[in-house]
Coordinates of C-alpha atoms and ligand atoms in Angstrom, one line a residue:
M1 CA 17.7 -32.3 3.9
E2 CA 17.2 -28.8 2.9
L3 CA 16.6 -26.6 -1.1
A4 CA 17.4 -23.4 -2.1
G5 CA 15.5 -21.6 -3.4
V6 CA 13.9 -17.5 -3.5
G7 CA 12.8 -15.8 -0.4
A8 CA 9.9 -14.2 -1.6
A9 CA 8.4 -12.8 2.0
P10 CA 10.0 -12.8 5.0
G11 CA 10.7 -15.1 8.2
I12 CA 10.5 -17.7 9.9
A13 CA 8.0 -20.5 9.5
V14 CA 8.3 -24.7 11.5
G15 CA 5.5 -26.8 10.8
P16 CA 3.9 -30.2 9.3
I17 CA 3.3 -29.8 5.2
W18 CA 0.0 -29.1 3.1
R19 CA 0.7 -30.4 -0.4
H20 CA -2.0 -28.3 -2.3
S21 CA -2.2 -30.1 -5.5
G22 CA -5.6 -29.1 -6.6
G23 CA -6.7 -31.9 -5.5
S24 CA -10.9 -33.3 -4.9
G25 CA -11.9 -32.4 -1.4
G26 CA -15.8 -33.1 -1.9
R27 CA -17.9 -32.8 -4.8
R28 CA -21.6 -31.2 -6.0
P29 CA -23.4 -30.6 -8.3
V30 CA -21.9 -30.3 -11.9
L31 CA -22.9 -27.0 -13.5
D32 CA -22.6 -25.9 -17.8
L33 CA -20.0 -23.4 -18.0
R34 CA -21.4 -20.6 -18.6
A35 CA -23.8 -21.2 -14.3
A36 CA -20.0 -22.5 -13.5
A37 CA -18.1 -19.1 -14.5
E38 CA -21.0 -16.5 -12.8
L39 CA -20.5 -19.2 -9.9
A40 CA -16.6 -19.1 -10.2
S41 CA -16.6 -14.9 -10.4
G42 CA -19.0 -14.3 -7.4
E43 CA -17.4 -16.9 -5.0
L44 CA -14.0 -15.2 -6.2
M45 CA -15.9 -11.8 -4.6
A46 CA -17.1 -13.1 -2.0
L47 CA -13.5 -14.1 -0.9
A48 CA -12.8 -10.6 -2.1
A49 CA -14.9 -8.8 0.2
R50 CA -13.5 -11.1 3.1
V51 CA -9.8 -10.3 2.2
R52 CA -10.7 -6.2 2.5
T53 CA -12.7 -6.6 6.0
G54 CA -9.0 -8.2 7.4
G55 CA -7.8 -4.6 5.6
R56 CA -6.4 -6.6 2.5
D57 CA -7.1 -4.3 0.4
A58 CA -4.3 -5.8 -2.2
D59 CA -5.6 -9.1 -1.8
A60 CA -9.5 -7.9 -2.0
G61 CA -7.9 -6.5 -5.7
I62 CA -6.5 -9.4 -6.7
F63 CA -10.1 -11.6 -6.0
E64 CA -11.3 -8.3 -7.7
A65 CA -9.8 -8.7 -11.2
Q66 CA -9.8 -12.8 -11.4
A67 CA -14.4 -12.5 -10.9
L68 CA -14.0 -10.2 -13.8
M69 CA -11.7 -12.2 -15.2
A70 CA -13.4 -15.2 -14.8
L71 CA -16.8 -14.1 -17.0
D72 CA -14.5 -12.4 -19.8
P73 CA -15.8 -13.8 -23.1
L74 CA -12.7 -14.1 -24.5
L75 CA -11.9 -16.5 -22.3
L76 CA -15.1 -18.2 -22.0
D77 CA -15.8 -17.9 -26.4
A78 CA -12.7 -20.0 -26.4
I79 CA -13.8 -22.0 -24.4
D80 CA -17.4 -23.1 -26.3
A81 CA -15.5 -23.2 -29.1
R82 CA -13.2 -26.4 -27.7
A83 CA -16.3 -27.7 -26.2
A84 CA -17.7 -27.6 -29.4
E85 CA -15.2 -31.2 -29.8
I86 CA -16.9 -32.9 -27.1
T87 CA -19.3 -35.2 -29.0
R88 CA -23.1 -35.3 -28.7
A89 CA -23.4 -39.3 -27.9
A90 CA -21.5 -38.2 -23.8
S91 CA -23.2 -39.1 -21.2
D92 CA -23.7 -36.2 -18.7
S93 CA -20.8 -37.3 -16.6
E94 CA -18.4 -37.5 -19.4
R95 CA -19.6 -34.8 -20.5
A96 CA -18.5 -32.3 -17.4
V97 CA -14.7 -34.5 -17.5
A98 CA -14.5 -33.1 -20.9
L99 CA -15.4 -30.0 -20.1
E100 CA -13.0 -29.6 -17.5
S101 CA -10.2 -30.6 -19.1
I102 CA -11.1 -27.9 -21.9
V103 CA -11.6 -25.2 -19.8
D104 CA -8.2 -26.3 -18.0
E105 CA -6.7 -26.5 -21.5
V106 CA -7.5 -23.1 -22.6
A107 CA -6.8 -20.7 -20.2
A108 CA -3.5 -22.9 -19.4
S109 CA -2.3 -22.0 -22.5
T110 CA -3.7 -18.3 -22.0
A111 CA -1.3 -18.4 -19.0
D112 CA 1.3 -20.2 -20.8
T113 CA 1.3 -16.7 -23.3
L114 CA 1.2 -14.8 -20.3
A115 CA 4.1 -16.4 -18.8
A116 CA 6.5 -15.5 -21.5
L117 CA 6.4 -12.1 -21.1
P118 CA 9.9 -10.8 -20.5
D119 CA 7.9 -8.6 -17.7
E120 CA 7.7 -9.6 -14.4
T121 CA 4.6 -7.8 -13.3
L122 CA 3.1 -8.8 -16.5
A123 CA 4.4 -12.4 -16.4
A124 CA 3.0 -13.6 -12.9
R125 CA -1.0 -12.0 -14.2
A126 CA -0.1 -16.1 -15.6
A127 CA -1.1 -17.6 -12.7
D128 CA -3.9 -16.0 -12.1
V129 CA -5.2 -16.7 -15.7
R130 CA -4.6 -20.9 -14.1
D131 CA -5.9 -20.0 -10.9
V132 CA -9.5 -18.9 -12.4
G133 CA -9.5 -21.8 -14.6
A134 CA -8.7 -23.9 -12.5
R135 CA -11.8 -23.3 -10.8
I136 CA -14.2 -23.3 -13.3
A137 CA -12.3 -26.4 -13.9
R138 CA -13.5 -27.6 -10.5
I139 CA -17.3 -26.1 -11.0
V140 CA -17.8 -28.1 -14.0
G141 CA -16.1 -31.0 -12.7
G142 CA -17.5 -30.7 -9.5
R143 CA -15.6 -31.0 -7.8
T144 CA -13.9 -28.6 -4.6
I145 CA -11.1 -27.8 -2.9
E146 CA -9.4 -29.4 -0.1
L147 CA -8.4 -27.2 2.7
P148 CA -5.9 -28.3 5.7
D149 CA -7.1 -29.0 8.4
R150 CA -4.3 -27.6 11.1
P151 CA -1.5 -25.1 10.8
S152 CA 0.4 -25.9 8.1
I153 CA 3.3 -24.7 6.2
A154 CA 1.9 -24.7 2.2
V155 CA 4.1 -27.5 -0.5
A156 CA 2.4 -26.9 -3.8
D157 CA 4.5 -26.9 -7.6
D158 CA 2.5 -23.4 -7.6
L159 CA -0.2 -22.2 -5.4
P160 CA -3.5 -20.0 -6.7
P161 CA -4.1 -16.9 -4.6
S162 CA -7.9 -17.2 -4.1
V163 CA -6.7 -21.5 -3.1
A164 CA -4.2 -19.7 -0.1
A165 CA -7.3 -16.8 1.1
E166 CA -9.6 -20.0 1.0
I167 CA -7.9 -21.5 4.3
P168 CA -9.0 -20.3 7.5
D169 CA -7.1 -18.0 9.3
G170 CA -4.2 -19.4 11.3
R171 CA -4.0 -22.5 9.2
L172 CA -1.1 -21.4 6.9
L173 CA 2.5 -21.1 8.3
G174 CA 4.4 -20.4 5.2
V175 CA 4.4 -21.3 1.8
A176 CA 7.3 -22.5 0.1
L177 CA 6.7 -23.2 -4.5
E178 CA 8.6 -25.0 -6.6
R179 CA 7.8 -21.8 -10.1
G180 CA 6.8 -18.6 -9.0
S181 CA 8.7 -15.2 -8.2
A182 CA 8.8 -12.8 -6.2
T183 CA 5.7 -11.0 -8.3
S184 CA 3.6 -13.2 -8.2
H185 CA 0.5 -13.5 -6.2
A186 CA 1.5 -16.2 -4.1
A187 CA 4.3 -14.3 -2.7
I188 CA 2.5 -11.0 -2.0
L189 CA -0.5 -12.4 -0.4
A190 CA 2.5 -14.2 1.6
R191 CA 3.3 -10.5 2.5
G192 CA 0.0 -9.4 2.9
L193 CA -0.2 -12.4 5.9
G194 CA 3.0 -11.8 7.5
I195 CA 4.2 -15.4 6.4
P196 CA 7.3 -15.9 5.0
A197 CA 7.3 -17.5 1.6
V198 CA 10.2 -19.2 -0.7
V199 CA 9.5 -20.0 -4.6
G200 CA 11.3 -21.1 -7.6
V201 CA 12.7 -24.1 -4.9
R202 CA 14.2 -26.7 -7.7
G203 CA 13.1 -30.7 -6.9
L204 CA 11.0 -29.2 -4.0
M205 CA 8.0 -31.2 -5.4
A206 CA 10.3 -34.2 -6.0
A207 CA 11.9 -34.0 -2.6
V208 CA 7.8 -34.4 -1.2
S209 CA 7.3 -37.5 -3.4
E210 CA 10.4 -39.2 -3.0
G211 CA 9.5 -39.2 1.7
N212 CA 10.1 -36.3 1.8
G213 CA 6.2 -35.5 2.6
A214 CA 5.5 -38.5 3.8
G215 CA 3.6 -39.0 7.2
P216 CA 4.1 -36.1 10.3
V217 CA 7.0 -34.3 8.0
T218 CA 7.9 -31.0 9.3
V219 CA 9.4 -28.7 7.3
A220 CA 10.6 -24.9 8.6
L221 CA 11.1 -22.1 5.7
D222 CA 13.4 -19.4 5.8
G223 CA 12.0 -16.5 3.4
D224 CA 14.3 -14.3 4.2
A225 CA 17.3 -16.3 3.2
G226 CA 15.4 -18.8 0.4
R227 CA 15.5 -22.3 1.9
V228 CA 13.6 -24.8 3.4
V229 CA 14.9 -27.4 5.9
F230 CA 12.9 -31.6 5.6
R231 CA 13.6 -32.6 9.1
P232 CA 15.0 -29.6 10.7
S233 CA 17.2 -30.9 13.2
D234 CA 17.3 -29.3 17.4
G235 CA 20.3 -27.5 16.4
E236 CA 18.8 -26.0 12.7
L237 CA 15.7 -25.2 14.8
R238 CA 17.5 -22.6 17.7
R239 CA 19.9 -20.6 14.4
L240 CA 16.5 -20.2 12.8
R241 CA 14.7 -18.7 16.2
A242 CA 17.7 -16.8 16.6
A243 CA 17.7 -15.6 13.4
E244 CA 13.9 -14.5 14.0
V245 CA 14.7 -12.2 16.1
G246 CA 17.1 -10.7 15.0
R247 CA 15.1 -9.9 12.3
H248 CA 12.0 -8.4 13.8
A249 CA 15.0 -5.8 16.2
A250 CA 16.2 -5.3 12.5
G251 CA 12.3 -4.5 10.6
A252 CA 11.0 -1.8 13.5
E253 CA 14.3 -0.3 13.0
A254 CA 14.6 -0.2 8.7
R255 CA 10.1 0.7 9.3
A256 CA 10.7 3.7 11.6
L257 CA 12.9 5.3 9.1
R258 CA 10.3 5.8 6.4
G259 CA 9.9 8.7 5.6
Q260 CA 13.3 9.6 5.3
P261 CA 15.4 10.6 2.3
G262 CA 18.1 8.0 1.3
Q263 CA 21.5 8.2 2.5
T264 CA 25.0 7.2 3.7
A265 CA 25.8 7.2 6.4
D266 CA 28.5 10.5 6.2
G267 CA 25.6 11.9 3.7
Q268 CA 25.7 10.9 0.8
S269 CA 22.4 12.0 -1.4
I270 CA 20.8 8.3 -2.4
A271 CA 17.3 8.9 -3.7
L272 CA 14.7 5.9 -3.0
V273 CA 11.4 5.8 -5.3
A274 CA 9.7 3.0 -7.3
N275 CA 9.0 1.2 -9.7
I276 CA 4.5 1.1 -10.0
G277 CA 2.5 -0.8 -12.8
R278 CA -0.9 -0.4 -12.1
V279 CA -2.1 2.9 -10.2
E280 CA -3.3 1.3 -7.5
D281 CA 0.4 1.3 -6.4
A282 CA 0.8 4.5 -5.7
A283 CA -1.3 4.4 -2.3
R284 CA 2.1 1.0 -1.5
A285 CA 5.0 3.5 -3.1
L286 CA 4.0 6.5 -1.1
E287 CA 3.0 4.7 2.3
A288 CA 6.4 2.7 2.0
G289 CA 8.1 6.8 1.8
A290 CA 9.4 6.5 -2.0
E291 CA 11.0 9.4 -2.8
G292 CA 9.1 9.8 -5.9
V293 CA 9.2 6.8 -8.8
G294 CA 11.8 5.4 -10.9
L295 CA 9.8 3.5 -13.1
F296 CA 5.8 3.5 -13.8
R297 CA 5.7 0.0 -16.4
T298 CA 2.4 2.0 -18.4
E299 CA 2.1 -1.3 -20.1
F300 CA -0.8 -2.0 -18.6
L301 CA -3.7 0.4 -19.8
F302 CA -2.2 -1.6 -23.4
V303 CA -2.7 -5.3 -22.7
G304 CA -5.2 -7.6 -21.6
R305 CA -7.9 -5.5 -23.5
R306 CA -9.4 -5.3 -27.2
S307 CA -7.8 -1.6 -29.2
A308 CA -5.2 0.5 -27.7
P309 CA -6.7 2.9 -24.6
T310 CA -8.0 6.4 -25.6
E311 CA -5.8 9.8 -25.0
D312 CA -7.9 10.7 -22.6
E313 CA -8.8 6.7 -21.1
Q314 CA -4.2 7.0 -20.1
A315 CA -4.3 10.7 -19.3
A316 CA -7.0 10.2 -16.8
A317 CA -4.9 6.7 -15.0
Y318 CA -1.5 8.8 -15.3
R319 CA -3.4 12.2 -13.9
K320 CA -4.3 9.8 -11.0
V321 CA -0.4 8.7 -10.5
L322 CA 1.1 12.5 -11.0
D323 CA -1.7 13.3 -8.1
A324 CA -1.0 11.5 -5.8
F325 CA 2.5 11.5 -6.2
G326 CA 2.2 15.7 -6.5
E327 CA 6.0 17.6 -6.2
R328 CA 7.6 14.5 -5.8
P329 CA 9.4 13.2 -9.7
V330 CA 7.2 10.5 -11.5
V331 CA 9.3 8.8 -14.5
F332 CA 6.9 7.1 -17.2
R333 CA 8.1 4.9 -19.1
L334 CA 7.0 4.6 -22.8
I335 CA 5.0 1.5 -23.6
D336 CA 7.4 -1.5 -23.4
V337 CA 5.9 -4.1 -25.6
G338 CA 6.4 -5.8 -28.9
G339 CA 8.3 -8.8 -29.2
D340 CA 7.1 -11.5 -27.0
K341 CA 5.0 -9.1 -25.3
P342 CA 2.9 -8.9 -28.0
L343 CA -1.2 -7.3 -28.1
P344 CA -3.8 -8.3 -30.5
Y345 CA -4.7 -5.6 -31.6
L346 CA -1.4 -4.2 -32.7
R347 CA -0.9 -8.1 -35.2
L348 CA 2.8 -8.0 -34.5
A349 CA 4.4 -10.6 -37.0
P350 CA 6.0 -13.2 -34.4
E351 CA 8.7 -13.7 -34.1
P352 CA 12.3 -15.5 -34.5
N353 CA 14.5 -13.9 -31.5
P354 CA 11.7 -11.5 -30.1
F355 CA 14.4 -10.8 -27.6
L356 CA 16.6 -9.0 -30.1
G357 CA 13.6 -7.8 -32.2
V358 CA 11.0 -4.9 -32.8
R359 CA 10.1 -4.3 -29.1
G360 CA 10.5 -1.1 -26.4
I361 CA 11.1 1.6 -28.7
R362 CA 11.8 0.0 -31.9
L363 CA 7.6 -0.4 -31.6
V364 CA 8.1 3.2 -33.2
H365 CA 8.5 3.2 -37.0
E366 CA 5.2 0.9 -37.1
H367 CA 3.1 2.1 -34.9
R368 CA 4.0 5.5 -34.1
A369 CA 0.3 7.2 -33.4
L370 CA 0.2 4.8 -30.8
V371 CA 3.1 6.0 -29.2
L372 CA 2.4 10.0 -29.7
T373 CA -1.3 9.2 -28.5
Q374 CA 0.6 7.8 -24.8
V375 CA 2.8 11.2 -25.3
R376 CA 0.7 13.3 -25.4
A377 CA -1.8 11.7 -23.1
I378 CA 1.0 12.0 -20.1
A379 CA 1.8 15.5 -21.1
R380 CA -2.5 16.9 -20.3
A381 CA -1.8 14.7 -17.6
G382 CA 1.4 16.4 -16.6
A383 CA 0.3 20.0 -17.5
E384 CA -3.4 19.4 -15.5
A385 CA -1.9 17.9 -11.9
R386 CA 0.9 20.9 -12.9
S387 CA 3.9 18.7 -12.9
M388 CA 6.8 18.7 -15.3
P389 CA 6.8 14.4 -16.1
R390 CA 9.6 13.2 -17.0
F391 CA 9.5 10.6 -20.6
M392 CA 11.6 7.4 -20.5
A393 CA 12.8 5.3 -23.5
P394 CA 13.1 1.9 -23.0
M395 CA 15.1 -0.4 -25.4
V396 CA 17.5 2.5 -26.9
A397 CA 20.7 0.8 -28.6
T398 CA 21.6 3.9 -30.7
V399 CA 22.4 7.7 -31.2
E400 CA 19.6 7.4 -33.5
D401 CA 17.1 6.0 -31.4
V402 CA 17.6 8.9 -29.5
E403 CA 16.7 11.2 -32.6
M404 CA 14.1 9.4 -33.6
V405 CA 12.4 9.7 -29.7
R406 CA 13.2 13.4 -29.6
A407 CA 11.2 13.9 -32.8
M408 CA 8.3 12.1 -32.3
L409 CA 8.5 13.9 -29.1
E410 CA 8.4 17.2 -30.1
E411 CA 5.4 16.5 -33.0
A412 CA 3.0 15.1 -30.4
L413 CA 3.8 18.5 -28.1
A414 CA 3.6 20.3 -31.4
G415 CA 0.6 19.0 -32.0
L416 CA -0.7 20.3 -28.3
D417 CA 0.1 24.4 -28.8
R418 CA -1.5 23.9 -32.1
D419 CA -4.8 22.4 -29.4
G420 CA -4.7 24.9 -27.7
L421 CA -3.5 22.6 -24.3
A422 CA -1.6 23.8 -21.5
R423 CA 1.6 21.9 -20.9
A424 CA 5.0 22.3 -19.4
Q425 CA 7.7 24.8 -21.5
Y426 CA 10.2 21.7 -20.6
V427 CA 10.0 18.0 -20.4
E428 CA 12.6 15.7 -19.8
L429 CA 13.6 13.3 -21.9
G430 CA 15.6 10.0 -20.4
I431 CA 16.3 6.7 -21.6
M432 CA 16.9 3.3 -21.0
I433 CA 20.4 1.8 -20.9
E434 CA 19.6 -1.8 -21.2
V435 CA 21.1 -2.5 -24.2
P436 CA 25.1 -3.0 -24.0
S437 CA 25.5 -0.8 -27.3
A438 CA 23.9 2.2 -25.0
A439 CA 26.3 1.5 -22.2
L440 CA 29.0 1.7 -24.5
M441 CA 27.6 4.5 -26.3
A442 CA 27.3 6.4 -22.9
A443 CA 29.0 9.6 -23.6
E444 CA 27.6 10.2 -27.1
L445 CA 24.0 9.3 -25.9
A446 CA 24.5 11.4 -22.4
R447 CA 24.6 14.7 -25.3
R448 CA 21.0 13.5 -26.0
V449 CA 18.6 13.0 -23.1
D450 CA 18.9 14.5 -19.1
F451 CA 19.1 11.3 -17.7
F452 CA 19.5 7.7 -17.5
S453 CA 18.3 4.8 -16.2
I454 CA 19.8 1.5 -16.1
G455 CA 17.7 -1.9 -17.0
S456 CA 19.4 -4.2 -15.3
N457 CA 17.1 -7.1 -15.4
D458 CA 17.4 -6.3 -19.6
L459 CA 20.9 -5.3 -20.0
T460 CA 22.3 -8.9 -17.4
Q461 CA 20.2 -11.0 -20.7
Y462 CA 22.0 -9.1 -23.3
V463 CA 25.4 -9.0 -21.1
L464 CA 26.1 -12.2 -20.4
A465 CA 23.7 -13.4 -24.3
M466 CA 21.1 -15.6 -21.2
D467 CA 17.2 -15.4 -21.3
R468 CA 16.0 -13.7 -18.7
T469 CA 12.7 -16.4 -19.1
H470 CA 15.1 -19.6 -19.3
P471 CA 13.9 -21.7 -16.1
E472 CA 17.8 -23.6 -16.5
L473 CA 19.6 -20.0 -16.4
A474 CA 17.8 -18.3 -14.5
A475 CA 20.9 -18.1 -11.2
A476 CA 24.8 -17.7 -13.6
A477 CA 22.2 -14.8 -15.2
D478 CA 23.2 -12.6 -12.1
A479 CA 23.5 -9.6 -11.9
L480 CA 25.8 -9.0 -10.1
H481 CA 28.4 -10.4 -12.7
P482 CA 31.0 -8.3 -12.8
A483 CA 30.7 -8.0 -16.8
V484 CA 27.4 -6.5 -15.9
L485 CA 28.4 -4.5 -13.2
R486 CA 31.2 -2.9 -16.2
A487 CA 28.8 -1.9 -18.0
I488 CA 27.1 -0.1 -15.2
R489 CA 30.7 1.4 -14.5
A490 CA 31.1 2.5 -18.3
T491 CA 27.3 4.2 -17.7
V492 CA 28.1 6.2 -14.8
A493 CA 31.4 6.8 -16.5
G494 CA 29.4 8.2 -20.0
A495 CA 26.4 10.6 -17.9
R496 CA 29.7 12.0 -16.0
T497 CA 30.7 13.6 -19.2
T498 CA 27.8 15.6 -19.3
G499 CA 26.8 15.7 -15.2
I500 CA 23.8 13.6 -15.8
E501 CA 21.6 11.6 -13.7
V502 CA 22.1 7.6 -13.6
A503 CA 19.0 6.1 -11.5
V504 CA 19.1 1.4 -11.5
C505 CA 15.7 0.6 -12.5
G506 CA 16.4 -3.0 -12.1
E507 CA 15.7 -5.7 -9.7
L508 CA 19.3 -5.2 -8.3
A509 CA 18.0 -1.8 -7.0
G510 CA 16.4 -3.1 -5.3
D511 CA 18.7 -6.2 -3.7
P512 CA 20.2 -5.0 -0.7
L513 CA 24.4 -6.0 -1.5
G514 CA 23.4 -4.9 -4.9
S515 CA 22.0 -1.6 -3.6
L516 CA 25.2 -0.7 -2.2
I517 CA 27.7 -1.9 -4.5
L518 CA 25.4 0.9 -7.1
A519 CA 26.0 3.6 -4.4
G520 CA 29.6 2.4 -4.9
L521 CA 29.4 3.0 -8.2
G522 CA 28.2 6.5 -8.7
I523 CA 24.2 5.9 -9.2
R524 CA 22.5 8.3 -6.6
A525 CA 19.1 7.2 -7.1
L526 CA 17.6 3.9 -7.5
S527 CA 13.7 2.9 -8.1
M528 CA 13.0 -0.8 -6.5
D529 CA 9.4 -2.9 -6.0
A530 CA 8.0 -0.7 -2.3
G531 CA 8.6 -3.8 -0.5
R532 CA 12.8 -2.6 -0.8
L533 CA 12.4 0.2 0.2
D534 CA 12.9 -0.6 3.6
A535 CA 15.2 -2.7 3.6
V536 CA 17.2 -0.6 1.1
R537 CA 16.8 2.5 3.3
F538 CA 17.9 0.7 6.7
E539 CA 21.3 -0.7 4.5
L540 CA 22.6 2.7 2.7
R541 CA 22.7 4.4 5.7
R542 CA 25.4 2.1 7.9
W543 CA 28.2 2.3 5.3
L544 CA 30.2 5.5 4.6
M545 CA 30.0 6.5 0.5
A546 CA 33.5 6.1 0.5
D547 CA 33.5 2.3 1.9
L548 CA 31.7 1.6 -0.8
E549 CA 33.1 3.3 -3.1
R550 CA 36.0 0.7 -2.2
L551 CA 33.7 -1.7 -2.8
A552 CA 32.5 -1.6 -5.9
A553 CA 36.1 -1.0 -7.3
S554 CA 36.2 -4.8 -5.9
A555 CA 33.7 -6.6 -7.4
V556 CA 33.9 -4.6 -10.6
A557 CA 37.5 -6.4 -11.0
A558 CA 35.8 -9.5 -9.5
G559 CA 36.1 -12.2 -11.4
S560 CA 32.4 -14.1 -10.9
A561 CA 29.1 -12.8 -9.8
A562 CA 29.9 -16.2 -7.3
E563 CA 32.7 -14.3 -5.9
V564 CA 31.5 -10.6 -6.0
R565 CA 28.5 -11.8 -3.5
A566 CA 31.6 -14.0 -1.7
S567 CA 33.3 -11.9 -0.9
M568 CA 30.2 -9.3 0.1
G569 CA 29.0 -12.2 2.3
S570 CA 32.3 -12.1 3.9
R571 CA 32.4 -8.8 4.5
P572 CA 31.8 -7.4 8.0
A573 CA 29.4 -5.2 8.5
P574 CA 30.3 -1.4 9.3
Ligands
LIG601 C1 14.7 -3.8 -16.8 O1 14.4 -4.0 -17.9 O2 16.1 -3.9 -15.3 C2 13.5 -2.8 -16.5 C3 13.5 -2.4 -15.4 O3 12.3 -3.0 -17.4 P1 11.4 -4.4 -17.4 O4 12.0 -5.3 -16.0 O5 10.3 -4.3 -17.3 O6 11.7 -4.8 -18.9
LIG602 MG1 13.2 -4.2 -19.8

């Protein structure tokens, strides 16, 4: 039996199943909420120290953040408020059971709010909140976690990273999850450990419950193709091993190209830049050979707090990223919240159609001061770092939107002049093309801005009218759909009327197949997660631009995304 999912960490693993269901491995003394939160936080700090000693700094950062979350007064106060419901007559053990489920419920509802955010990076934090809640719940309930007793493949609905990190070295061969995304922490952790992961495997837990997980069942994971094979045949195992050998050779070859610029076999330049969501991501992007930052999602500074960050606080964070990248360009996307990405301190009204509501740059109308402060902080950081900041506005739909952003930018910069603060004489203003109207009006917009960056994640959702967070629509909402490619072609044509640069910063840019088609469509900068840079750099260098243009032309002319993918799959490598 075989199930398909999303390959989230490369590699092949074969082994017995260890099913993680949050079950109990033993008992320990029951603690009250504050003591349990302290203990959970201490355990997480100890885990962080352990993985940091092993050189896994990124994972250590996850656990340090979780240790803080465990002590978050907002979370604990919300649990306390609900705990008041527990009847005074309850016995200690009844109280522990009730408190355990309240902790789980409060953490789950906080996590659900986060998970509904369209920004994958923020949505992935939902898993952290659930994970921290589950740890505190286990402690108040007096339970410990059950871990595998031999090298195994973890199969779970979702695998909290802190549980994965507790598994003794060598006992975790791979990870298969029913939920999760390529940006979830379980996936990041698997990549850090160098083990394969397949996520978003629909039907996984049902398959395991139906007997595939019972007894000594072997499962094979293919983290590149995103496959989970129960009871693989000998022939299947041989095929997987051969693929693994080829992958190692290709991976080493691709890594060896770090430091080389992105280009095609005939030397046509395609800038390969990174998407970052936190200051700490800068180091990872530079190590992967990023030629700059094509998308800095600045929302991280604004979420998970009671009030907006100050201008000084923001300027310090932006400065760190500019300093890390030196001469290389950094594109700051202005705060992209609102609609279904609420910020409690903005008191935005709930919306019936959040994806079509007041989100992205539309926020400037009601919250001008918030965005003005951000623009000033970016401009100041740029002046201090002696580099020219590149501003980018999200969710631009009309020419009026650009005029409004331009006026706001001028106002913020004039304020800086008045205050006698140095600033770059000229700043670049770009816009994201992620709304169909912007793609259709590209020529008019191109006359008013310095660059475009296509947000293929939102563009796909709006062109196909498929909610990007909808689990039932995930497979059909494919950015390689010819309708999306035609919107990209229209954007490139519009940009060519004035010669401005067009980048792509949605997930499509980091998909090796997608990157080839985008280059063939005339895109000359691709911005992606740092982990994708090697593969895209390697792939582009194998093709002549004329062949990519032919490839792109036939993809645009196809009738469906499946047809585009099939034609790529059947095309021999050059
Ligand atoms: C996009 O929409 O493609 C994009 C890059 O922005 P985000 O994913 O942050 O909405
Ligand atoms: Mg977007």
